[in-house]
Amino acid sequence: SYSFCTLLPSTEYARQLGRMNSIPHPNGMIRIQRILLRYYPPGLTVDYLKAGGGPGMLSIDLLTLGPETDIAEMADKVMLEHPMLVQCGKQKVRKLLEKLQEKQRCGEGQMFYLYKMLRAHILPLTNCFFNKNGDKFITGSYDRTCKVWDTSTADELVSLEGHKNVVYAVSFNTPFGNRVATGSFDKTCKLWDSNTGECLYTLVGHFTEIVCLCFNPQSTVIATGSMDNTAHLWDVETGKPLHTLVGHTAEIVSLGFNSFGNLMVTGSFDTTARVWDVRSGRCLHTLAGHMGEISSTQFNHSSDLIVSGSIDRTCQVWDVQSGQSIYSLKGHTDEVLDVTFNTSGTHLVTASADNTARVFHAGTGACTATLTGHTGEISKVAFNPQGSKIITASSDRTCKVWSPSGTCLQTLEGHLDEIFSCAFNYEGDTIITGSKDNTCRIWKG
């Protein structure tokens, strides 16, 4: 993530079908209670009652659903693969898929304009992060604070104060948004109430600066990565340590959970990434193959692939189950600074100090587009939730909006110094950019 900007899987309570007629099942009769839509990436979550009366849940990924998908054909396929849906009727299943398809079409042809500019802190910014709804965002700063902002008004809602050094890493607990985690050069992570600004816990255990952190998808665990070569897992409810992940021999600069929250990946300056079992804290795989420090790592939505970017100018795509490299993605002529999958995991984009970004097909490793136009290094890159746009943040003081085919759709200008952060909100109709000019800009589509 998102962010990371990127974005973690979440369910939209957008449609409730109510109680349906029961249908036969090998162990008796089951009854669908409701079907929930997940917009990005597209999918369905079916809540049902088992034959014995206990609750059950079925998640159906529809990762190939796009603006051009034949809905009738997909409805037939989904109902064939999941006979439970027969009790809903084909028309109702089609209506659900049409609603999902409508969301995938959002933003077609949109152009972004500067909506608000805010001078967020008295010292330079370090990072910024949207909550899921996009109605709030947070900023970290060298002034030792994290601030919560209202996106629509650009008003400061609360200032999270208490760290004794730079606040470098910040995150909301997506999708809930009622907690903020901050990681600092003071070696601690703090957990805050995002509404009141109350510091709930100070997580102490690292020996040097914390430079990356994230919540798991269920918002029950916080992971922190540090210059002390370790990552720590913490219980959100109690603030107590769960595990210390030991094995890297240099700084951990990137980490993230998979979609299910049972695995985590860490990327390190020791040139390796590691895959960890969250429940036990055990290292499952060491992903070795890069010739230089790793800058960025991420799971795809299906959690069967990991991508890593390195200053060796390449990216590696890894098989999660085996820990083996599937593809080495080449083409950049300078350090790879950021990598990210689109929400469905079909493509990934890389950002480089060679002033370009590259789009690759996750299934084949083929480079499908090179995004050329910046005159400075690109340090951050992101897909919109629909996967139909890419944004790049550059030291040339601009953020560019691209099609995945490589066409530059728009250049967002106005910052007076390097842009180091950019992100879409959950709907994809708002962009935030953070710059070394000490301002954030909010762009509306």
Coordinates of C-alpha atoms in Angstrom, one line a residue:
S1 CA 0.0 0.0 0.0
Y2 CA -1.9 0.7 -0.7
S3 CA -0.5 2.0 0.0
F4 CA 2.6 2.3 1.3
C5 CA -0.1 3.6 -0.3
T6 CA -1.2 1.1 -1.4
L7 CA -4.2 -0.5 -0.6
L8 CA -5.2 -3.7 1.5
P9 CA -8.3 -5.9 0.6
S10 CA -11.5 -4.7 2.3
T11 CA -15.2 -5.4 2.0
E12 CA -17.9 -3.0 1.0
Y13 CA -21.3 -3.4 2.6
A14 CA -22.8 -2.1 -0.5
R15 CA -25.5 -4.7 -1.2
Q16 CA -27.5 -7.0 1.1
L17 CA -29.6 -9.6 -0.6
G18 CA -31.4 -10.8 2.5
R19 CA -32.3 -14.3 3.3
M20 CA -32.6 -16.7 0.3
N21 CA -34.1 -20.1 -0.2
S22 CA -32.1 -23.0 1.1
I23 CA -30.3 -25.2 -1.3
P24 CA -29.0 -28.8 -0.9
H25 CA -25.5 -29.4 0.3
P26 CA -23.6 -32.6 0.9
N27 CA -24.0 -32.1 4.6
G28 CA -27.5 -30.8 4.6
M29 CA -29.0 -27.4 3.7
I30 CA -27.3 -24.1 3.6
R31 CA -28.8 -20.6 3.5
I32 CA -27.2 -17.5 2.1
Q33 CA -27.6 -14.6 4.6
R34 CA -26.1 -11.8 2.5
I35 CA -23.6 -11.0 -0.2
L36 CA -21.1 -8.2 0.2
L37 CA -19.2 -6.4 -2.5
R38 CA -15.5 -5.7 -2.5
Y39 CA -14.8 -3.1 -5.1
Y40 CA -10.9 -3.1 -5.2
P41 CA -9.9 -5.7 -6.2
P42 CA -13.3 -6.9 -7.3
G43 CA -14.8 -9.7 -5.4
L44 CA -17.8 -11.1 -3.4
T45 CA -18.0 -12.2 0.2
V46 CA -20.9 -14.6 0.9
D47 CA -22.1 -14.9 4.5
Y48 CA -24.2 -18.1 4.9
L49 CA -25.6 -20.4 7.5
K50 CA -24.3 -24.0 7.5
A51 CA -26.6 -27.0 7.8
G52 CA -26.2 -27.1 11.5
G53 CA -26.9 -23.4 11.9
G54 CA -23.4 -22.2 12.3
P55 CA -22.0 -19.2 10.3
G56 CA -19.9 -19.7 7.2
M57 CA -18.1 -17.3 4.8
L58 CA -17.0 -17.7 1.2
S59 CA -14.7 -15.2 -0.5
I60 CA -14.8 -15.1 -4.3
D61 CA -12.1 -13.2 -6.1
L62 CA -13.0 -11.7 -9.5
L63 CA -9.6 -10.4 -10.4
T64 CA -10.2 -10.6 -14.1
L65 CA -13.4 -8.4 -14.0
G66 CA -12.8 -5.2 -15.9
P67 CA -14.7 -2.5 -17.9
E68 CA -14.9 -4.8 -20.9
T69 CA -15.8 -8.0 -19.2
D70 CA -18.9 -9.9 -20.5
I71 CA -21.0 -9.9 -17.3
A72 CA -23.4 -12.6 -18.5
E73 CA -20.5 -15.0 -19.2
M74 CA -18.8 -14.2 -15.9
A75 CA -22.1 -14.8 -14.0
D76 CA -22.5 -18.2 -15.6
K77 CA -18.9 -19.1 -14.7
V78 CA -19.1 -17.9 -11.1
M79 CA -22.4 -19.8 -10.5
L80 CA -20.9 -22.9 -12.0
E81 CA -17.8 -22.7 -9.8
H82 CA -19.9 -21.8 -6.7
P83 CA -23.2 -23.7 -6.8
M84 CA -24.3 -22.0 -3.6
L85 CA -25.1 -18.9 -5.6
V86 CA -27.8 -20.7 -7.6
Q87 CA -30.2 -19.8 -4.8
C88 CA -29.7 -16.1 -5.5
G89 CA -30.7 -16.4 -9.2
K90 CA -28.7 -15.4 -12.2
Q91 CA -30.2 -12.0 -12.4
K92 CA -29.2 -11.0 -8.9
V93 CA -25.7 -12.3 -9.5
R94 CA -25.5 -10.3 -12.7
K95 CA -26.6 -7.2 -10.9
L96 CA -23.9 -7.6 -8.3
L97 CA -21.2 -8.1 -11.0
E98 CA -22.6 -5.0 -12.9
K99 CA -22.2 -2.9 -9.8
L100 CA -18.6 -4.1 -9.4
Q101 CA -17.9 -3.4 -13.1
E102 CA -19.4 0.1 -12.7
K103 CA -16.8 0.8 -10.1
Q104 CA -14.0 -0.4 -12.3
R105 CA -15.1 2.2 -14.9
C106 CA -14.8 5.0 -12.4
G107 CA -12.4 7.7 -13.3
E108 CA -12.3 7.1 -17.0
G109 CA -11.3 10.3 -18.7
Q110 CA -10.9 12.2 -15.4
M111 CA -8.4 15.1 -15.0
F112 CA -7.1 16.2 -11.7
Y113 CA -7.0 19.8 -10.4
L114 CA -5.4 21.4 -7.4
Y115 CA -8.0 21.4 -4.7
K116 CA -6.0 22.4 -1.6
M117 CA -2.5 23.2 -0.6
L118 CA -1.4 23.1 3.0
R119 CA 1.8 23.9 4.8
A120 CA 1.7 20.9 7.1
H121 CA 4.7 21.3 9.5
I122 CA 7.4 23.7 10.6
L123 CA 10.0 21.2 9.4
P124 CA 10.2 18.9 6.4
L125 CA 7.7 16.2 5.8
T126 CA 8.6 12.5 5.9
N127 CA 5.5 10.7 4.7
C128 CA 1.8 10.9 4.2
F129 CA -1.0 8.3 4.2
F130 CA -4.8 8.3 3.4
N131 CA -7.4 6.5 5.5
K132 CA -9.6 4.1 3.6
N133 CA -12.4 6.5 3.0
G134 CA -10.0 9.2 1.9
D135 CA -11.7 11.8 4.1
K136 CA -8.6 12.0 6.3
F137 CA -4.9 11.8 5.9
I138 CA -1.8 11.9 8.1
T139 CA 1.6 13.5 7.7
G140 CA 4.8 12.7 9.5
S141 CA 7.6 15.2 10.0
Y142 CA 11.1 16.1 11.2
D143 CA 9.3 18.3 13.7
R144 CA 8.6 15.1 15.7
T145 CA 4.9 15.2 15.2
C146 CA 2.3 13.4 13.1
K147 CA -0.8 15.4 12.1
V148 CA -4.3 14.2 11.1
W149 CA -6.0 16.3 8.4
D150 CA -9.5 16.7 7.0
T151 CA -9.1 16.1 3.2
S152 CA -12.1 18.2 2.2
T153 CA -11.2 21.3 4.2
A154 CA -7.4 20.8 4.7
D155 CA -8.0 21.6 8.4
E156 CA -5.7 20.1 11.0
L157 CA -7.9 17.8 13.1
V158 CA -5.3 16.7 15.7
S159 CA -1.6 16.8 16.3
L160 CA 0.0 13.6 17.7
E161 CA 2.9 14.8 19.9
G162 CA 5.2 12.9 22.1
H163 CA 8.1 11.5 20.0
K164 CA 11.5 12.8 20.8
N165 CA 12.9 12.6 17.3
V166 CA 11.8 12.5 13.7
V167 CA 8.5 10.8 12.9
Y168 CA 9.5 8.9 9.8
A169 CA 6.8 6.2 9.2
V170 CA 3.1 6.6 9.6
S171 CA 0.0 4.5 9.0
F172 CA -3.7 4.3 9.6
N173 CA -5.3 0.9 10.5
T174 CA -7.1 0.3 7.3
P175 CA -10.0 -0.2 6.9
F176 CA -11.1 1.1 10.3
G177 CA -9.1 4.4 10.5
N178 CA -9.6 4.8 14.3
R179 CA -5.9 4.2 15.0
V180 CA -2.6 5.7 13.8
A181 CA 0.8 4.2 14.2
T182 CA 3.9 6.3 14.1
G183 CA 7.5 5.1 13.9
S184 CA 10.3 7.4 15.0
F185 CA 14.1 7.9 15.0
D186 CA 13.6 7.9 18.8
K187 CA 13.5 4.1 18.4
T188 CA 9.8 3.8 19.5
C189 CA 6.5 3.2 17.8
K190 CA 3.4 4.9 19.2
L191 CA -0.2 3.9 18.8
W192 CA -2.7 6.7 18.8
D193 CA -6.5 7.3 18.8
S194 CA -6.9 9.1 15.5
N195 CA -10.0 11.0 16.7
T196 CA -8.8 12.2 20.1
G197 CA -5.1 12.3 19.7
E198 CA -4.6 10.2 22.8
C199 CA -1.4 8.1 22.8
L200 CA -2.6 4.6 23.7
Y201 CA 0.7 2.8 23.8
T202 CA 4.4 3.4 23.3
L203 CA 6.0 0.3 21.8
V204 CA 9.6 0.0 23.1
G205 CA 12.1 -2.6 21.9
H206 CA 14.1 -1.5 19.0
F207 CA 17.7 -0.3 19.5
T208 CA 17.9 2.2 16.6
E209 CA 15.6 4.2 14.3
I210 CA 12.3 2.8 13.1
V211 CA 12.0 3.4 9.4
C212 CA 9.0 1.4 8.3
L213 CA 5.8 0.0 9.8
C214 CA 2.3 -1.3 8.8
F215 CA -0.8 -2.8 10.3
N216 CA -2.0 -6.3 9.3
P217 CA -5.3 -6.4 7.3
Q218 CA -7.2 -7.3 10.4
S219 CA -5.7 -4.3 12.3
T220 CA -4.7 -6.7 15.2
V221 CA -1.0 -6.6 14.7
I222 CA 1.6 -3.8 14.0
A223 CA 4.9 -4.6 12.3
T224 CA 7.9 -2.3 12.7
G225 CA 11.2 -2.4 10.9
S226 CA 14.4 -0.8 12.1
M227 CA 17.9 0.1 11.4
D228 CA 18.8 -2.4 14.1
N229 CA 18.3 -5.2 11.5
T230 CA 15.2 -6.5 13.2
A231 CA 11.4 -6.3 12.8
H232 CA 9.0 -6.5 15.7
L233 CA 5.4 -7.6 15.8
W234 CA 3.1 -6.0 18.4
D235 CA -0.4 -6.7 19.6
V236 CA -2.7 -3.7 18.8
E237 CA -5.1 -4.4 21.6
T238 CA -2.6 -4.6 24.4
G239 CA 0.5 -2.9 23.0
K240 CA 2.5 -6.0 24.0
P241 CA 5.3 -7.5 21.9
L242 CA 4.5 -10.7 20.0
H243 CA 7.7 -11.6 18.2
T244 CA 11.1 -10.2 17.3
L245 CA 12.1 -11.2 13.7
V246 CA 15.8 -11.8 13.7
G247 CA 17.9 -12.9 10.7
H248 CA 18.7 -9.9 8.6
T249 CA 22.3 -8.6 8.8
A250 CA 21.6 -5.0 7.8
E251 CA 18.8 -2.4 8.1
I252 CA 15.2 -3.4 7.3
V253 CA 13.7 -0.7 5.1
S254 CA 10.5 -2.3 3.8
L255 CA 7.9 -4.7 5.2
G256 CA 4.3 -5.7 4.5
F257 CA 1.7 -8.3 5.2
N258 CA -0.1 -10.5 2.7
S259 CA -3.8 -10.3 2.1
F260 CA -4.6 -12.9 4.8
G261 CA -2.3 -11.4 7.5
N262 CA -0.6 -14.8 8.1
L263 CA 2.6 -13.9 6.3
M264 CA 4.9 -10.9 6.2
V265 CA 7.8 -9.9 4.0
T266 CA 10.8 -7.8 5.0
G267 CA 13.3 -6.2 2.7
S268 CA 16.8 -5.3 3.8
F269 CA 20.0 -3.6 2.9
D270 CA 21.6 -7.0 3.3
T271 CA 20.4 -7.7 -0.3
T272 CA 17.8 -10.2 0.8
A273 CA 14.1 -10.3 1.6
R274 CA 12.6 -12.7 4.1
V275 CA 9.1 -14.3 4.4
W276 CA 7.9 -14.8 7.9
D277 CA 5.1 -16.7 9.6
V278 CA 3.2 -14.1 11.6
R279 CA 1.8 -16.6 14.2
S280 CA 5.1 -18.1 15.1
G281 CA 7.6 -15.4 14.1
R282 CA 9.5 -18.1 12.2
C283 CA 11.4 -17.3 8.9
L284 CA 10.0 -19.4 6.2
H285 CA 12.2 -18.3 3.2
T286 CA 15.2 -16.1 2.6
L287 CA 14.8 -14.6 -0.9
A288 CA 18.3 -14.3 -2.1
G289 CA 19.3 -13.2 -5.6
H290 CA 19.8 -9.4 -5.6
M291 CA 23.3 -8.0 -5.9
G292 CA 22.5 -4.8 -4.0
E293 CA 20.4 -3.4 -1.2
I294 CA 16.6 -3.9 -1.4
S295 CA 14.5 -0.8 -1.5
S296 CA 10.9 -2.0 -1.7
T297 CA 8.9 -5.2 -1.3
Q298 CA 5.2 -6.2 -1.7
F299 CA 2.8 -9.2 -1.9
N300 CA 0.3 -9.4 -4.7
H301 CA -3.4 -9.7 -3.7
S302 CA -3.5 -13.5 -4.1
S303 CA -0.5 -13.7 -1.8
D304 CA 1.3 -16.2 -4.1
L305 CA 3.9 -13.7 -5.4
I306 CA 6.3 -11.1 -3.9
V307 CA 8.1 -8.4 -5.8
S308 CA 11.3 -6.8 -4.6
G309 CA 13.1 -3.8 -6.0
S310 CA 16.8 -3.2 -5.5
I311 CA 19.6 -0.7 -6.1
D312 CA 21.1 -3.3 -8.4
R313 CA 18.7 -1.9 -11.0
T314 CA 16.5 -5.0 -11.1
C315 CA 13.3 -6.4 -9.6
Q316 CA 12.7 -10.0 -8.7
V317 CA 9.3 -11.7 -8.6
W318 CA 9.3 -14.6 -6.1
D319 CA 7.1 -17.6 -5.6
V320 CA 5.9 -17.4 -2.0
Q321 CA 5.4 -21.1 -1.5
S322 CA 8.9 -22.1 -2.7
G323 CA 10.8 -19.0 -2.0
Q324 CA 12.3 -19.2 -5.5
S325 CA 12.7 -16.4 -8.0
I326 CA 10.4 -16.7 -11.0
Y327 CA 11.5 -13.6 -13.0
S328 CA 14.2 -11.0 -12.9
L329 CA 12.8 -7.8 -14.3
K330 CA 15.4 -5.8 -16.1
G331 CA 15.6 -2.6 -18.1
H332 CA 16.3 0.1 -15.6
T333 CA 19.7 1.8 -15.9
D334 CA 19.8 3.0 -12.3
E335 CA 18.6 2.1 -8.8
V336 CA 15.0 0.8 -8.5
L337 CA 13.5 2.9 -5.7
D338 CA 9.9 1.6 -5.4
V339 CA 7.7 -1.3 -6.7
T340 CA 4.0 -2.0 -6.4
F341 CA 1.4 -4.3 -7.7
N342 CA -2.0 -3.1 -9.0
T343 CA -4.9 -4.1 -6.7
S344 CA -5.7 -7.2 -8.7
G345 CA -2.1 -8.3 -8.9
T346 CA -2.0 -8.7 -12.7
H347 CA 0.6 -6.0 -13.3
L348 CA 3.3 -4.2 -11.3
V349 CA 5.1 -0.9 -11.8
T350 CA 8.7 0.0 -10.8
A351 CA 10.2 3.4 -10.1
S352 CA 13.8 4.2 -10.7
A353 CA 16.5 6.8 -10.3
D354 CA 16.9 6.6 -14.1
N355 CA 13.9 9.0 -14.3
T356 CA 11.6 6.3 -15.7
A357 CA 9.0 3.9 -14.4
R358 CA 8.3 0.5 -16.0
V359 CA 5.1 -1.6 -16.1
F360 CA 5.5 -5.4 -16.1
H361 CA 3.0 -8.2 -16.5
A362 CA 3.0 -10.2 -13.3
G363 CA 2.2 -13.4 -15.0
T364 CA 4.9 -13.4 -17.7
G365 CA 7.5 -10.9 -16.5
A366 CA 7.2 -9.0 -19.8
C367 CA 7.7 -5.2 -19.8
T368 CA 4.5 -3.8 -21.2
A369 CA 5.3 -0.1 -21.0
T370 CA 8.1 2.4 -20.1
L371 CA 6.9 5.7 -18.6
T372 CA 9.3 8.3 -19.9
G373 CA 9.0 12.1 -19.3
H374 CA 10.4 13.0 -15.9
T375 CA 13.7 14.8 -15.7
G376 CA 14.6 13.6 -12.2
E377 CA 14.5 10.4 -10.3
I378 CA 11.2 8.8 -9.4
S379 CA 11.0 7.8 -5.8
K380 CA 7.4 6.7 -5.5
V381 CA 4.8 5.1 -7.7
A382 CA 1.2 4.0 -7.2
F383 CA -1.7 2.5 -9.2
N384 CA -5.2 3.8 -8.7
P385 CA -7.6 1.2 -7.2
Q386 CA -9.1 0.5 -10.7
G387 CA -5.7 -0.2 -12.1
S388 CA -6.4 2.2 -14.9
K389 CA -3.9 5.0 -13.9
I390 CA -0.4 5.2 -12.4
I391 CA 1.1 8.2 -10.6
T392 CA 4.8 8.9 -10.2
A393 CA 6.5 11.3 -7.7
S394 CA 9.8 12.8 -8.9
S395 CA 12.7 15.0 -7.8
D396 CA 11.8 17.2 -10.8
R397 CA 9.1 18.7 -8.6
T398 CA 6.2 17.1 -10.6
C399 CA 3.8 14.2 -10.2
K400 CA 2.7 12.6 -13.4
V401 CA -0.5 10.7 -14.2
W402 CA -0.1 7.8 -16.7
S403 CA -2.1 5.2 -18.4
P404 CA -0.7 1.7 -17.8
S405 CA 0.1 1.6 -21.6
G406 CA 2.7 4.4 -21.0
T407 CA 0.8 7.5 -22.1
C408 CA 1.3 10.6 -19.9
L409 CA -2.2 11.8 -19.2
Q410 CA -1.4 14.8 -17.0
T411 CA 1.5 16.5 -15.1
L412 CA 0.6 17.9 -11.7
E413 CA 2.8 21.0 -11.2
G414 CA 3.2 23.5 -8.5
H415 CA 5.5 22.1 -5.9
L416 CA 8.8 24.0 -5.3
D417 CA 11.0 21.1 -4.4
E418 CA 11.3 17.3 -4.8
I419 CA 8.1 15.3 -4.5
F420 CA 8.8 12.2 -2.4
S421 CA 5.3 10.8 -1.7
C422 CA 2.1 10.3 -3.7
A423 CA -1.0 8.3 -3.1
F424 CA -4.6 7.7 -4.4
N425 CA -7.6 7.5 -2.0
Y426 CA -9.7 4.4 -2.0
E427 CA -12.1 5.6 -4.7
G428 CA -9.3 6.8 -6.9
D429 CA -10.7 10.3 -7.3
T430 CA -8.2 12.1 -5.0
I431 CA -4.4 12.3 -5.1
I432 CA -2.2 13.6 -2.3
T433 CA 1.4 14.6 -3.0
G434 CA 4.1 15.4 -0.4
S435 CA 7.1 17.5 -1.1
K436 CA 10.4 18.7 0.4
D437 CA 9.0 22.2 -0.1
N438 CA 7.2 21.4 3.2
T439 CA 3.7 21.3 1.6
C440 CA 1.1 18.7 0.8
R441 CA -1.2 19.2 -2.2
I442 CA -4.6 17.6 -2.6
W443 CA -5.7 17.0 -6.2
K444 CA -9.3 16.2 -7.1
G445 CA -10.5 14.4 -10.2

